[in-house]
Coordinates of C-alpha atoms in Angstrom, one line a residue:
M97 CA -8.9 -24.4 -10.4
S98 CA -5.1 -24.5 -10.9
S99 CA -3.5 -27.7 -12.0
S100 CA 0.0 -29.0 -12.3
A101 CA 2.0 -29.0 -15.5
P102 CA 1.0 -31.4 -18.3
S103 CA 2.3 -35.0 -18.2
M104 CA 4.9 -34.6 -20.9
N105 CA 8.7 -34.4 -20.8
R106 CA 9.6 -31.8 -18.2
Y107 CA 12.8 -30.1 -19.3
L108 CA 14.5 -27.8 -16.8
W109 CA 17.2 -25.1 -17.0
A110 CA 20.0 -25.4 -14.4
S111 CA 20.7 -21.8 -13.8
D112 CA 24.2 -22.1 -12.3
P113 CA 26.8 -21.7 -15.2
A114 CA 29.0 -24.3 -13.4
S115 CA 26.4 -26.9 -14.3
A116 CA 27.3 -26.5 -17.9
Q117 CA 30.4 -28.5 -17.2
I118 CA 28.4 -31.6 -16.4
S119 CA 28.5 -34.1 -19.3
P120 CA 25.3 -35.2 -21.0
G121 CA 24.1 -38.5 -19.8
V122 CA 25.0 -37.9 -16.2
R123 CA 22.2 -38.4 -13.7
I124 CA 21.9 -36.0 -10.8
Q125 CA 20.5 -37.2 -7.4
D126 CA 19.3 -40.3 -9.2
R127 CA 16.6 -38.1 -10.8
Y128 CA 17.7 -35.4 -13.2
Q129 CA 19.1 -36.6 -16.5
V130 CA 21.6 -34.1 -18.1
I131 CA 20.5 -33.8 -21.8
A132 CA 22.7 -30.9 -22.9
P133 CA 24.7 -28.1 -21.1
Q134 CA 22.4 -26.8 -18.4
I135 CA 19.4 -28.7 -19.8
W136 CA 18.1 -31.4 -17.5
L137 CA 15.2 -33.8 -17.7
D138 CA 13.2 -34.6 -14.6
T139 CA 12.7 -38.4 -14.8
Q140 CA 10.5 -38.4 -11.7
P141 CA 8.1 -35.5 -12.4
E142 CA 5.4 -37.0 -10.2
V143 CA 7.7 -36.5 -7.1
P144 CA 7.8 -33.0 -5.6
P145 CA 11.2 -31.4 -6.2
Y146 CA 13.3 -30.4 -3.2
V147 CA 12.5 -27.0 -1.7
P148 CA 14.6 -25.6 1.2
Q149 CA 12.9 -24.2 4.2
E150 CA 14.4 -20.8 3.5
L151 CA 14.1 -19.7 -0.1
P152 CA 17.4 -18.6 -1.7
E153 CA 17.6 -14.9 -2.2
E154 CA 18.3 -15.4 -5.9
T155 CA 14.8 -16.9 -6.4
I156 CA 12.8 -13.9 -5.1
P157 CA 12.9 -11.9 -8.4
Y158 CA 11.5 -15.0 -10.3
L159 CA 8.6 -15.2 -7.8
R160 CA 7.9 -11.5 -7.8
L161 CA 7.9 -11.5 -11.6
F162 CA 5.3 -14.3 -11.8
P163 CA 2.8 -12.0 -13.6
Q164 CA 5.4 -11.8 -16.4
R165 CA 5.4 -15.6 -16.8
L166 CA 5.0 -15.3 -20.6
H167 CA 8.5 -13.8 -20.6
I168 CA 10.1 -15.0 -17.3
P169 CA 11.0 -18.5 -16.2
E170 CA 9.6 -20.0 -12.9
V171 CA 11.5 -21.7 -10.1
Y172 CA 10.9 -25.5 -10.2
G173 CA 13.0 -26.6 -7.2
I174 CA 16.6 -27.0 -6.0
A175 CA 19.1 -29.7 -6.9
V176 CA 22.0 -30.4 -4.6
L177 CA 25.4 -31.2 -6.1
G178 CA 28.3 -32.8 -4.2
E179 CA 28.6 -33.8 -0.6
E180 CA 28.7 -31.7 2.6
P181 CA 30.4 -29.5 3.4
D182 CA 31.3 -28.8 -0.3
N183 CA 27.9 -29.3 -1.7
A184 CA 26.3 -26.6 -4.0
E185 CA 22.7 -25.8 -4.6
V186 CA 21.5 -25.3 -8.2
I187 CA 18.3 -23.4 -8.9
L188 CA 16.2 -25.4 -11.5
L189 CA 13.9 -23.4 -13.7
E190 CA 10.7 -24.4 -15.5
N191 CA 8.6 -22.5 -18.0
V192 CA 11.8 -22.0 -19.9
P193 CA 12.4 -21.5 -23.7
I194 CA 13.0 -25.2 -24.3
D195 CA 10.8 -27.1 -26.8
S196 CA 9.2 -30.5 -26.3
E197 CA 12.3 -32.3 -27.6
G198 CA 14.7 -30.6 -25.2
N199 CA 16.1 -28.0 -27.5
L200 CA 16.5 -24.3 -26.7
Y201 CA 14.4 -21.9 -28.8
P202 CA 16.6 -19.7 -30.9
A203 CA 18.2 -16.6 -29.5
I204 CA 16.8 -13.3 -30.7
I205 CA 20.1 -12.4 -32.4
E206 CA 19.9 -15.7 -34.4
Q207 CA 16.5 -14.8 -35.8
W208 CA 16.7 -11.0 -36.1
H209 CA 17.9 -10.9 -39.7
H210 CA 15.4 -13.5 -40.8
T211 CA 12.1 -12.1 -39.5
K212 CA 9.7 -9.5 -40.8
A213 CA 9.7 -5.8 -39.8
V214 CA 6.6 -5.9 -37.6
R215 CA 8.0 -8.7 -35.5
Q216 CA 11.4 -7.0 -35.0
V217 CA 9.5 -3.9 -33.7
Y218 CA 7.3 -6.1 -31.5
W219 CA 10.3 -7.9 -30.0
L220 CA 11.8 -4.6 -29.1
W221 CA 8.5 -3.4 -27.7
Q222 CA 8.4 -6.3 -25.3
I223 CA 12.0 -5.9 -24.3
L224 CA 11.4 -2.2 -23.5
Q225 CA 8.3 -3.1 -21.4
L226 CA 10.4 -5.5 -19.4
W227 CA 13.1 -2.9 -18.5
T228 CA 11.2 -1.2 -15.7
P229 CA 9.9 -4.3 -13.7
L230 CA 13.3 -6.0 -14.0
S231 CA 15.1 -2.8 -13.0
E232 CA 12.9 -2.5 -9.9
L233 CA 13.9 -6.0 -8.8
G234 CA 17.6 -5.6 -9.6
V235 CA 17.8 -8.0 -12.6
A236 CA 17.8 -5.6 -15.6
S237 CA 21.2 -7.1 -16.6
S238 CA 19.1 -10.0 -18.0
L239 CA 18.2 -7.8 -20.9
L240 CA 21.8 -6.9 -21.7
V241 CA 22.8 -10.4 -22.7
P242 CA 21.4 -11.1 -26.2
E243 CA 22.0 -14.8 -25.9
N244 CA 19.8 -14.9 -22.8
I245 CA 16.8 -13.6 -24.8
R246 CA 15.1 -16.3 -26.7
V247 CA 12.1 -16.1 -29.1
Q248 CA 9.1 -18.3 -29.7
G249 CA 7.3 -16.8 -32.6
W250 CA 6.1 -13.4 -31.5
R251 CA 7.1 -14.0 -27.9
V252 CA 10.3 -12.7 -26.1
W253 CA 11.3 -15.3 -23.5
L254 CA 14.2 -15.0 -21.1
L255 CA 16.3 -18.0 -20.3
Q256 CA 17.2 -16.9 -16.8
L257 CA 17.6 -13.8 -14.7
F258 CA 21.0 -12.1 -13.9
S259 CA 21.5 -10.0 -10.9
D260 CA 22.5 -6.3 -11.1
S261 CA 24.5 -6.8 -7.8
P262 CA 27.8 -5.0 -7.8
E263 CA 29.4 -8.1 -6.4
I264 CA 29.2 -9.7 -9.9
D265 CA 32.5 -9.6 -11.8
R266 CA 31.8 -7.3 -14.7
T267 CA 35.3 -7.6 -16.3
N268 CA 33.6 -10.1 -18.5
S269 CA 31.5 -8.2 -21.0
T270 CA 28.8 -10.8 -20.9
Y271 CA 27.5 -9.1 -17.8
P272 CA 27.7 -5.3 -18.5
E273 CA 26.7 -2.7 -15.9
P274 CA 22.9 -2.3 -16.1
S275 CA 22.0 1.2 -17.2
L276 CA 19.9 2.8 -20.0
T277 CA 23.1 3.7 -21.8
A278 CA 24.3 0.1 -21.8
F279 CA 20.7 -1.0 -22.8
C280 CA 20.9 1.4 -25.7
D281 CA 24.4 0.4 -26.8
C282 CA 23.6 -3.3 -26.5
W283 CA 20.6 -3.2 -28.9
L284 CA 21.8 -0.6 -31.3
E285 CA 24.2 -3.1 -32.7
W286 CA 21.4 -5.5 -33.6
I287 CA 19.0 -2.7 -34.7
A288 CA 21.5 -1.9 -37.4
G289 CA 20.5 -5.1 -39.1
S290 CA 16.8 -4.3 -39.0
H291 CA 14.4 -4.4 -42.0
P292 CA 15.0 -1.3 -44.2
S293 CA 11.4 -0.2 -43.7
V294 CA 11.9 0.4 -40.0
L295 CA 15.7 0.8 -39.7
D296 CA 16.0 4.6 -39.6
R297 CA 13.1 5.1 -37.1
L298 CA 14.3 2.4 -34.8
E299 CA 17.8 3.8 -34.7
Q300 CA 16.3 7.2 -33.9
I301 CA 14.0 5.9 -31.2
W302 CA 16.8 3.8 -29.6
Q303 CA 19.4 6.6 -29.6
Q304 CA 16.9 8.7 -27.6
I305 CA 17.2 6.1 -24.8
G306 CA 20.9 6.5 -24.6
D307 CA 21.1 10.3 -24.5
R308 CA 18.0 10.7 -22.2
R309 CA 16.3 13.3 -24.4
K310 CA 13.0 11.7 -23.7
T311 CA 11.5 9.6 -20.9
L312 CA 10.9 5.9 -21.3
D313 CA 7.2 6.6 -21.5
E314 CA 7.7 9.0 -24.4
I315 CA 10.0 6.5 -26.1
S316 CA 7.4 3.8 -25.6
L317 CA 4.7 5.9 -27.3
E318 CA 7.0 6.4 -30.4
L319 CA 7.8 2.7 -30.5
N320 CA 4.1 1.9 -30.2
Q321 CA 3.3 4.2 -33.1
L322 CA 5.8 2.4 -35.3
L323 CA 4.6 -1.0 -34.1
L324 CA 1.0 -0.2 -34.9
E325 CA 1.9 1.2 -38.3
K326 CA 3.7 -2.0 -39.3
A327 CA 0.9 -4.2 -37.9
A328 CA -1.8 -2.3 -39.7
E329 CA -0.2 -2.9 -43.0
L330 CA -1.2 -6.5 -42.7
P331 CA -4.7 -7.7 -43.6
L332 CA -6.7 -9.2 -40.8
R333 CA -9.7 -11.5 -40.8
L334 CA -11.4 -12.8 -37.7
Q335 CA -13.7 -15.9 -37.5
V336 CA -15.4 -16.7 -34.3
A337 CA -17.5 -19.5 -32.8
G338 CA -18.6 -20.3 -29.3
A339 CA -20.8 -22.5 -27.2
T340 CA -21.6 -23.4 -23.6
D341 CA -22.6 -26.8 -22.2
Q342 CA -24.2 -27.8 -18.9
G343 CA -22.1 -31.0 -18.7
P344 CA -23.3 -34.5 -17.8
M345 CA -23.2 -34.1 -14.0
R346 CA -24.7 -30.7 -13.5
S347 CA -28.4 -29.8 -13.2
S348 CA -27.9 -26.2 -14.4
N349 CA -25.4 -24.2 -16.4
E350 CA -23.8 -21.3 -14.5
D351 CA -21.5 -20.3 -17.4
S352 CA -22.2 -17.6 -20.0
C353 CA -20.2 -16.9 -23.1
Y354 CA -20.3 -14.7 -26.2
P355 CA -20.9 -15.1 -29.0
T356 CA -22.8 -18.3 -29.5
E357 CA -24.8 -19.7 -32.3
S358 CA -27.9 -18.1 -30.8
D359 CA -26.3 -14.7 -31.0
F360 CA -25.7 -15.2 -34.7
L361 CA -29.3 -16.3 -35.2
L362 CA -30.6 -13.4 -33.2
Q363 CA -28.9 -10.8 -35.4
T364 CA -30.4 -12.6 -38.5
E365 CA -33.9 -12.4 -37.0
S366 CA -33.6 -8.9 -35.5
P367 CA -31.3 -6.4 -37.4
N368 CA -31.2 -4.3 -34.2
D369 CA -29.4 -7.0 -32.3
L370 CA -26.1 -6.5 -33.9
L371 CA -23.1 -8.5 -32.8
I372 CA -20.3 -6.6 -31.2
P373 CA -17.4 -7.1 -33.7
N374 CA -14.2 -8.7 -32.4
F375 CA -15.5 -9.2 -28.8
T376 CA -15.4 -12.5 -27.0
L377 CA -16.2 -13.4 -23.4
V378 CA -16.5 -16.4 -21.0
C379 CA -17.9 -16.1 -17.5
D380 CA -18.1 -18.9 -15.0
G381 CA -20.7 -18.2 -12.3
I382 CA -20.3 -18.8 -8.6
G383 CA -23.0 -19.2 -6.1
G384 CA -25.1 -22.2 -7.3
H385 CA -28.3 -22.2 -9.3
E386 CA -30.0 -18.8 -9.5
G387 CA -26.8 -17.3 -8.2
G388 CA -23.9 -18.1 -10.4
E389 CA -25.9 -18.2 -13.6
V390 CA -27.5 -14.8 -12.8
A391 CA -24.1 -13.3 -12.0
S392 CA -22.5 -14.6 -15.2
L393 CA -25.4 -13.3 -17.3
M394 CA -25.3 -9.9 -15.6
A395 CA -21.6 -9.7 -16.4
L396 CA -22.1 -10.7 -20.0
Q397 CA -25.0 -8.2 -20.7
T398 CA -23.3 -5.3 -18.9
L399 CA -20.0 -5.8 -20.6
K400 CA -21.7 -5.9 -24.0
L401 CA -23.2 -2.5 -23.4
Q402 CA -20.0 -1.0 -21.9
V403 CA -17.8 -2.4 -24.7
R404 CA -20.0 -1.0 -27.4
A405 CA -19.6 2.5 -25.8
L406 CA -15.9 2.0 -25.5
L407 CA -15.5 1.1 -29.2
V408 CA -17.5 4.1 -30.2
E409 CA -15.4 6.4 -28.0
I410 CA -12.1 5.0 -29.4
A411 CA -13.4 5.2 -33.0
Q412 CA -14.0 9.0 -32.5
Q413 CA -10.4 9.7 -31.5
T414 CA -8.1 11.3 -34.0
E415 CA -4.9 10.2 -32.3
I416 CA -3.8 6.8 -31.3
V417 CA -5.1 5.9 -27.8
P418 CA -2.1 4.5 -25.9
P419 CA -2.4 0.9 -24.7
N420 CA -2.1 1.8 -21.0
V421 CA -5.1 4.1 -21.4
I422 CA -7.3 1.4 -23.0
C423 CA -6.2 -1.0 -20.3
E424 CA -7.3 1.5 -17.7
Q425 CA -10.7 1.9 -19.4
I426 CA -11.3 -1.8 -19.6
T427 CA -10.4 -2.1 -15.9
A428 CA -12.9 0.6 -15.1
I429 CA -15.6 -1.2 -17.1
I430 CA -14.9 -4.5 -15.2
R431 CA -15.2 -2.7 -11.9
V432 CA -18.6 -1.3 -13.0
V433 CA -19.7 -4.9 -13.7
N434 CA -18.4 -5.9 -10.3
D435 CA -20.4 -3.2 -8.5
L436 CA -23.5 -4.1 -10.4
I437 CA -23.4 -7.7 -9.2
A438 CA -22.4 -6.7 -5.7
K439 CA -25.4 -4.4 -5.5
Q440 CA -27.6 -7.2 -6.7
N441 CA -26.2 -9.3 -3.8
D442 CA -27.0 -6.5 -1.4
S443 CA -30.5 -6.0 -2.7
Q444 CA -31.3 -9.7 -2.3
G445 CA -29.7 -9.8 1.2
R446 CA -27.0 -12.2 0.1
E447 CA -24.2 -12.3 2.7
M448 CA -20.9 -14.0 2.9
R449 CA -20.9 -17.4 1.1
Q450 CA -24.4 -16.9 -0.3
R451 CA -23.1 -14.0 -2.4
M452 CA -23.1 -14.7 -6.1
G453 CA -20.2 -13.9 -8.4
T454 CA -18.4 -14.9 -11.6
T455 CA -15.0 -15.3 -13.1
L456 CA -14.3 -13.5 -16.4
V457 CA -12.0 -13.7 -19.4
M458 CA -12.6 -11.4 -22.4
G459 CA -10.9 -10.6 -25.6
L460 CA -11.3 -7.4 -27.5
Q461 CA -9.6 -6.6 -30.8
I462 CA -9.7 -2.8 -31.2
P463 CA -9.3 -1.6 -34.8
Q464 CA -7.7 1.7 -34.2
K465 CA -7.0 3.8 -37.3
I466 CA -3.4 4.7 -37.9
N467 CA -2.2 7.9 -39.6
K468 CA 1.2 7.2 -41.1
P469 CA 3.8 10.0 -41.5
D470 CA 3.2 10.0 -45.3
G471 CA -0.5 10.7 -44.8
T472 CA -1.7 7.2 -45.4
I473 CA -4.6 6.1 -43.2
L474 CA -4.6 2.4 -42.2
E475 CA -7.8 0.9 -40.8
N476 CA -6.8 -1.6 -38.2
A477 CA -3.8 -1.6 -35.8
H478 CA -4.3 -5.3 -34.9
E479 CA -4.4 -4.6 -31.1
L480 CA -5.8 -7.4 -29.0
F481 CA -6.7 -6.6 -25.4
I482 CA -7.4 -9.4 -23.0
A483 CA -8.7 -9.2 -19.4
S484 CA -9.2 -11.8 -16.7
V485 CA -10.5 -12.2 -13.2
G486 CA -10.6 -15.6 -11.6
D487 CA -9.5 -18.9 -13.1
S488 CA -11.1 -19.1 -16.5
R489 CA -8.3 -19.0 -19.1
I490 CA -7.2 -17.7 -22.4
Y491 CA -4.7 -19.5 -24.7
W492 CA -3.0 -18.4 -27.9
I493 CA -2.5 -21.3 -30.3
T494 CA -0.6 -21.6 -33.5
A495 CA 0.4 -24.6 -35.7
D496 CA 3.6 -24.8 -33.6
Y497 CA 2.7 -24.0 -30.0
C498 CA 0.1 -23.3 -27.3
Q499 CA 0.6 -20.5 -24.9
Q500 CA -1.5 -19.8 -21.8
I501 CA -1.6 -16.0 -21.7
T502 CA -3.7 -15.5 -18.5
I503 CA -2.8 -16.2 -14.9
D504 CA -5.2 -17.8 -12.4
D505 CA -6.3 -15.6 -9.5
D506 CA -5.8 -18.4 -6.9
V507 CA -3.9 -19.0 -3.7
A508 CA -1.0 -20.7 -5.5
T509 CA -0.4 -17.6 -7.7
R510 CA -0.8 -15.3 -4.7
E511 CA 1.8 -17.1 -2.7
V512 CA 4.3 -17.0 -5.5
R513 CA 3.7 -13.3 -6.2
L514 CA 4.3 -12.5 -2.6
G515 CA 7.6 -14.3 -2.7
R516 CA 6.5 -17.0 -0.2
S517 CA 6.6 -20.2 -2.3
F518 CA 7.7 -21.8 -5.5
Y519 CA 4.6 -22.3 -7.8
R520 CA 4.8 -26.1 -7.9
E521 CA 5.1 -26.2 -4.1
A522 CA 2.1 -23.8 -3.7
L523 CA 0.0 -26.0 -5.9
R524 CA 0.3 -28.8 -3.4
R525 CA -1.5 -26.8 -0.8
V526 CA -5.0 -28.0 0.0
D527 CA -6.3 -24.5 -0.9
G528 CA -3.8 -24.0 -3.8
G529 CA -6.5 -23.7 -6.4
A530 CA -8.9 -21.6 -4.3
L531 CA -9.9 -18.4 -5.9
T532 CA -8.7 -15.1 -4.4
Q533 CA -11.0 -12.8 -6.5
A534 CA -14.1 -12.9 -8.6
L535 CA -16.6 -10.4 -9.9
G536 CA -19.3 -9.3 -7.4
T537 CA -18.2 -10.9 -4.2
R538 CA -16.5 -7.8 -2.8
E539 CA -16.2 -4.1 -3.5
A540 CA -14.6 -2.9 -6.7
Q541 CA -11.8 -0.9 -5.0
I542 CA -9.9 -4.1 -4.0
L543 CA -10.6 -5.8 -7.4
R544 CA -7.4 -6.2 -9.5
P545 CA -8.3 -7.3 -13.0
T546 CA -5.4 -8.3 -15.2
V547 CA -5.5 -6.5 -18.6
Q548 CA -2.9 -7.0 -21.3
R549 CA -2.3 -5.8 -24.9
F550 CA -1.0 -8.0 -27.7
I551 CA -0.4 -7.5 -31.4
L552 CA -1.9 -9.9 -33.9
E553 CA 1.0 -10.4 -36.3
E554 CA 0.8 -14.1 -36.9
E555 CA -2.0 -16.5 -37.8
G556 CA -3.4 -18.5 -34.9
M557 CA -6.4 -19.0 -32.6
L558 CA -7.5 -17.3 -29.4
L559 CA -9.2 -19.8 -27.1
L560 CA -11.3 -18.6 -24.2
C561 CA -12.6 -21.3 -21.8
S562 CA -14.0 -21.9 -18.4
D563 CA -12.2 -24.4 -16.1
G564 CA -14.6 -27.1 -17.2
L565 CA -12.1 -27.4 -20.1
S566 CA -8.8 -26.2 -18.7
D567 CA -8.8 -28.5 -15.6
K568 CA -6.4 -31.4 -15.7
N569 CA -4.3 -29.7 -18.3
T570 CA -6.9 -30.7 -21.0
V571 CA -5.9 -27.8 -23.3
E572 CA -2.1 -28.3 -23.0
E573 CA -2.5 -32.0 -23.7
S574 CA -5.0 -31.8 -26.5
W575 CA -4.4 -28.6 -28.5
Q576 CA -2.6 -30.3 -31.4
E577 CA -5.4 -32.8 -31.9
F578 CA -8.2 -30.2 -31.8
A579 CA -6.6 -26.9 -33.0
K580 CA -4.3 -28.1 -35.9
P581 CA -7.2 -29.4 -38.1
V582 CA -8.8 -25.9 -37.9
L583 CA -5.5 -24.1 -38.7
K584 CA -5.1 -26.5 -41.7
N585 CA -8.7 -25.9 -42.9
K586 CA -9.7 -29.5 -42.3
I587 CA -12.6 -28.8 -39.9
S588 CA -14.7 -25.7 -39.2
L589 CA -14.3 -23.6 -36.1
E590 CA -17.8 -24.7 -34.9
D591 CA -16.7 -28.3 -35.1
A592 CA -13.6 -27.6 -33.1
V593 CA -15.6 -25.9 -30.3
Q594 CA -18.0 -28.8 -30.1
S595 CA -15.2 -31.3 -30.1
W596 CA -13.5 -29.5 -27.2
I597 CA -16.7 -29.4 -25.2
N598 CA -17.2 -33.2 -25.8
L599 CA -13.6 -33.8 -24.5
A600 CA -14.3 -31.6 -21.5
N601 CA -17.4 -33.5 -20.7
E602 CA -15.5 -36.8 -20.9
K603 CA -12.5 -35.7 -18.8
N604 CA -14.0 -33.0 -16.5
G605 CA -17.7 -33.8 -16.7
H606 CA -18.3 -32.5 -13.1
D607 CA -18.5 -28.9 -14.4
N608 CA -20.1 -26.7 -17.0
T609 CA -17.9 -25.9 -20.0
S610 CA -17.8 -22.8 -22.2
V611 CA -15.5 -22.4 -25.2
V612 CA -15.1 -19.5 -27.5
L613 CA -12.6 -19.7 -30.4
T614 CA -11.4 -16.8 -32.6
R615 CA -9.4 -17.6 -35.6
C616 CA -7.0 -14.9 -36.8
L617 CA -6.0 -14.9 -40.4
L618 CA -3.5 -12.5 -42.0
S619 CA -4.1 -13.4 -45.6
P620 CA -6.3 -11.3 -48.0
E621 CA -7.9 -14.4 -49.6
P622 CA -11.5 -15.3 -48.5
P623 CA -11.7 -18.2 -46.0
V624 CA -12.3 -21.8 -46.9
L625 CA -16.0 -22.5 -47.1
F626 CA -17.2 -25.6 -45.2
E627 CA -20.2 -27.6 -46.2
P628 CA -22.8 -27.1 -43.5
R629 CA -23.2 -30.2 -41.5
K630 CA -24.4 -31.2 -38.1
V631 CA -21.9 -32.3 -35.4
E632 CA -22.7 -35.9 -34.6
V633 CA -22.5 -36.5 -30.9
E634 CA -22.9 -40.2 -29.9
A635 CA -24.7 -40.7 -26.7
E636 CA -22.6 -42.7 -24.2
S637 CA -24.0 -45.7 -22.5
E638 CA -24.4 -45.8 -18.7
A639 CA -21.3 -47.9 -18.5
Q640 CA -19.3 -45.1 -20.3
T641 CA -20.7 -42.3 -18.1
P642 CA -18.1 -41.0 -15.7
T643 CA -18.7 -42.3 -12.2
A644 CA -16.7 -39.8 -10.1
S645 CA -18.6 -38.9 -7.0
Y646 CA -19.3 -35.2 -7.9
P647 CA -22.5 -33.7 -6.5
L648 CA -25.0 -32.4 -9.1
E649 CA -24.9 -28.9 -7.5
S650 CA -21.2 -28.6 -6.7
E651 CA -20.7 -25.8 -4.3
F652 CA -17.5 -23.6 -4.5
T653 CA -14.8 -25.0 -2.2
E654 CA -14.8 -23.7 1.4
A655 CA -11.3 -22.3 0.9
S656 CA -12.5 -20.3 -2.1
K657 CA -15.5 -19.0 -0.3
A658 CA -13.4 -17.9 2.7
L659 CA -11.0 -16.0 0.3
L660 CA -13.6 -14.5 -2.0
Y661 CA -15.8 -12.8 0.7
S662 CA -14.5 -10.1 2.9
E663 CA -15.0 -10.3 6.6
A664 CA -16.9 -7.0 6.4
T665 CA -19.8 -8.9 4.8
Q666 CA -20.0 -11.5 7.6
P667 CA -23.3 -11.4 9.5
E668 CA -23.1 -10.4 13.1
A669 CA -23.7 -13.0 15.8
G670 CA -27.3 -13.9 16.0
E671 CA -28.1 -12.3 12.7
T672 CA -30.2 -14.4 10.2
V673 CA -30.5 -14.3 6.5
D674 CA -33.9 -14.3 4.8
V675 CA -33.9 -17.6 3.0
E676 CA -36.7 -16.6 0.7
T677 CA -34.8 -13.5 -0.4
V678 CA -31.7 -15.5 -1.0
R679 CA -33.5 -18.1 -3.1
R680 CA -35.3 -15.5 -5.1
G681 CA -34.1 -15.8 -8.7
G682 CA -35.1 -17.3 -12.0
W683 CA -36.7 -15.0 -14.6
L684 CA -37.8 -12.5 -12.0
T685 CA -34.1 -11.9 -11.0
V686 CA -33.1 -11.8 -14.6
L687 CA -35.7 -9.2 -15.4
V688 CA -34.7 -7.0 -12.5
T689 CA -31.1 -7.5 -13.6
L690 CA -31.8 -6.4 -17.1
G691 CA -33.6 -3.3 -15.9
V692 CA -30.6 -2.3 -13.9
L693 CA -28.4 -3.1 -17.0
V694 CA -30.4 -0.6 -19.0
V695 CA -29.6 2.2 -16.5
F696 CA -25.9 1.4 -16.7
G697 CA -25.7 1.0 -20.4
L698 CA -28.3 3.5 -21.7
I699 CA -25.9 6.3 -22.6
G700 CA -23.3 4.0 -24.3
F701 CA -26.0 2.1 -26.1
G702 CA -27.7 5.2 -27.3
V703 CA -24.5 6.6 -28.7
W704 CA -23.8 3.3 -30.4
R705 CA -27.3 3.2 -32.0
S706 CA -27.0 6.8 -33.2
L707 CA -23.6 6.2 -34.9
I708 CA -24.0 2.6 -36.3
P709 CA -26.3 2.3 -39.4
Q710 CA -29.2 0.1 -38.5
N711 CA -29.3 -1.5 -42.0
T712 CA -25.7 -2.8 -41.9
P713 CA -25.7 -6.5 -41.4
P714 CA -22.8 -7.7 -39.3
A715 CA -20.7 -10.7 -40.6
Q716 CA -19.4 -13.6 -38.7
E717 CA -16.1 -12.8 -40.3
T718 CA -14.5 -9.3 -40.2
Q719 CA -12.1 -8.5 -43.0
V720 CA -9.8 -5.5 -43.1
N721 CA -7.6 -5.1 -46.2
P722 CA -5.3 -2.0 -46.2
N723 CA -5.2 -2.1 -50.0
D724 CA -8.9 -1.4 -50.3

């Protein structure tokens, strides 16, 4: 379920340039404290900001671009300056490149000459990917103002959006005419200062944009080749740990996740049960006991088989598989899972709100081989693909920041994407956190998984979790306490997983919790070895046990059910549902499920078994060193 922003300083960006003339220290509407030019602090974050009945036209691109929230700010509300009839409305933006102290993150042009080659290429890749969606909404000019483009580590982050409208006075070169030629000219100046190892190829690629010798898709493929080459030159080691917990107030666990300690033990006891390298997954089941838990298990088992086949298929390719092709393949796999669960619902006579389903977040690091122009073959291109359906989440965490890199599939998100509401206003709806899609509740043709590609070029941790942890902004408010010790080699990954589960049980004990952590290291040295020790978990007394009035078997909200199940599945008037069929579950259901899974995964699993040596023991850590 969605939740509001964390209870920390809420710094906003006043997008009207005229607001830069307001002196620091001035308080606007007895609420917003001016900290610096165009940087305001909301001193009453608990009070909803003002939202006009008719949304200003300038805010629509922000709303439509909500899926790009890693790179694009969000509209917070409107501030009114002055008195009628001379008052002016100022659009206030949140999710802006401002740190926790109220300082702007550096502009890309300030950092360009001080960063490594792979990051320079990665920044340009992100900018190029933003050109088309921004152009379609008439705000591509935002990419032609280098001071408007800020960076937070790997991430390109726009300060605000500038309209391409011809009414804008373009005599000032700050707002050049948006065109591919202007785009090329703008960035060629900065590319000239690139790292020597990428300078010539970057200039060649970028000049092709200006003279239109190639399409943007062709140019993207060339830039992608260079990006993967530079990333693959770095060593990469991955460490993973995961666990799922029933929670203190639930009678069963509807979550499933991968891998867990039992998966590592299983591969030790049975060499044929090899772990899938670089694959992590969290599923949060919907539908109650013998419904949600079966759906999440089905999703996990099917995805394992399908991912194995995908990895084999990609490993057989002699050329780089473009990121959009892999995203399409992952989407197709998720739809297969959806249909499998939906058919299980049909076979058991589950209708409408009795249909089981599950959310999903997965991470898959695909080690594509890279053939460099000089004939060198690099073993791992550092590509990380993530996919999500529902409201389980993925975060990327470093020693300096925590970034939510998935978007919840809920009513609040839908209202923003359709241009109907500001996000904070949408969250106030009674059904704001109700899910709009999950696996298995409806047919696959209307399922829209979100699949993204990232490059691992900095050290950090990938956190996958169910909303048992992410509710009430638990991750945003606790990441420094729980993640930094791991990144500084003070505690093990397993201890961090258990600590986060303990915290979730304390703060959000009404739900199951699943946590899977992957630590990404870019150093060739072996990892620090931790002395094996048990995690001591003190039992709380009854007085310390949360007393919130949550039912043991918390059903999904009525709003969520109404959204998740299509009207086509509603029973006709007078039609009844076989209660015994609906209740049928437990191990019998699981066994039937696994039988169906074998049919879906037989081909992929057979190929995998024939290609992977059976005597090769997998390791909990995967190390790829290009110097080997």
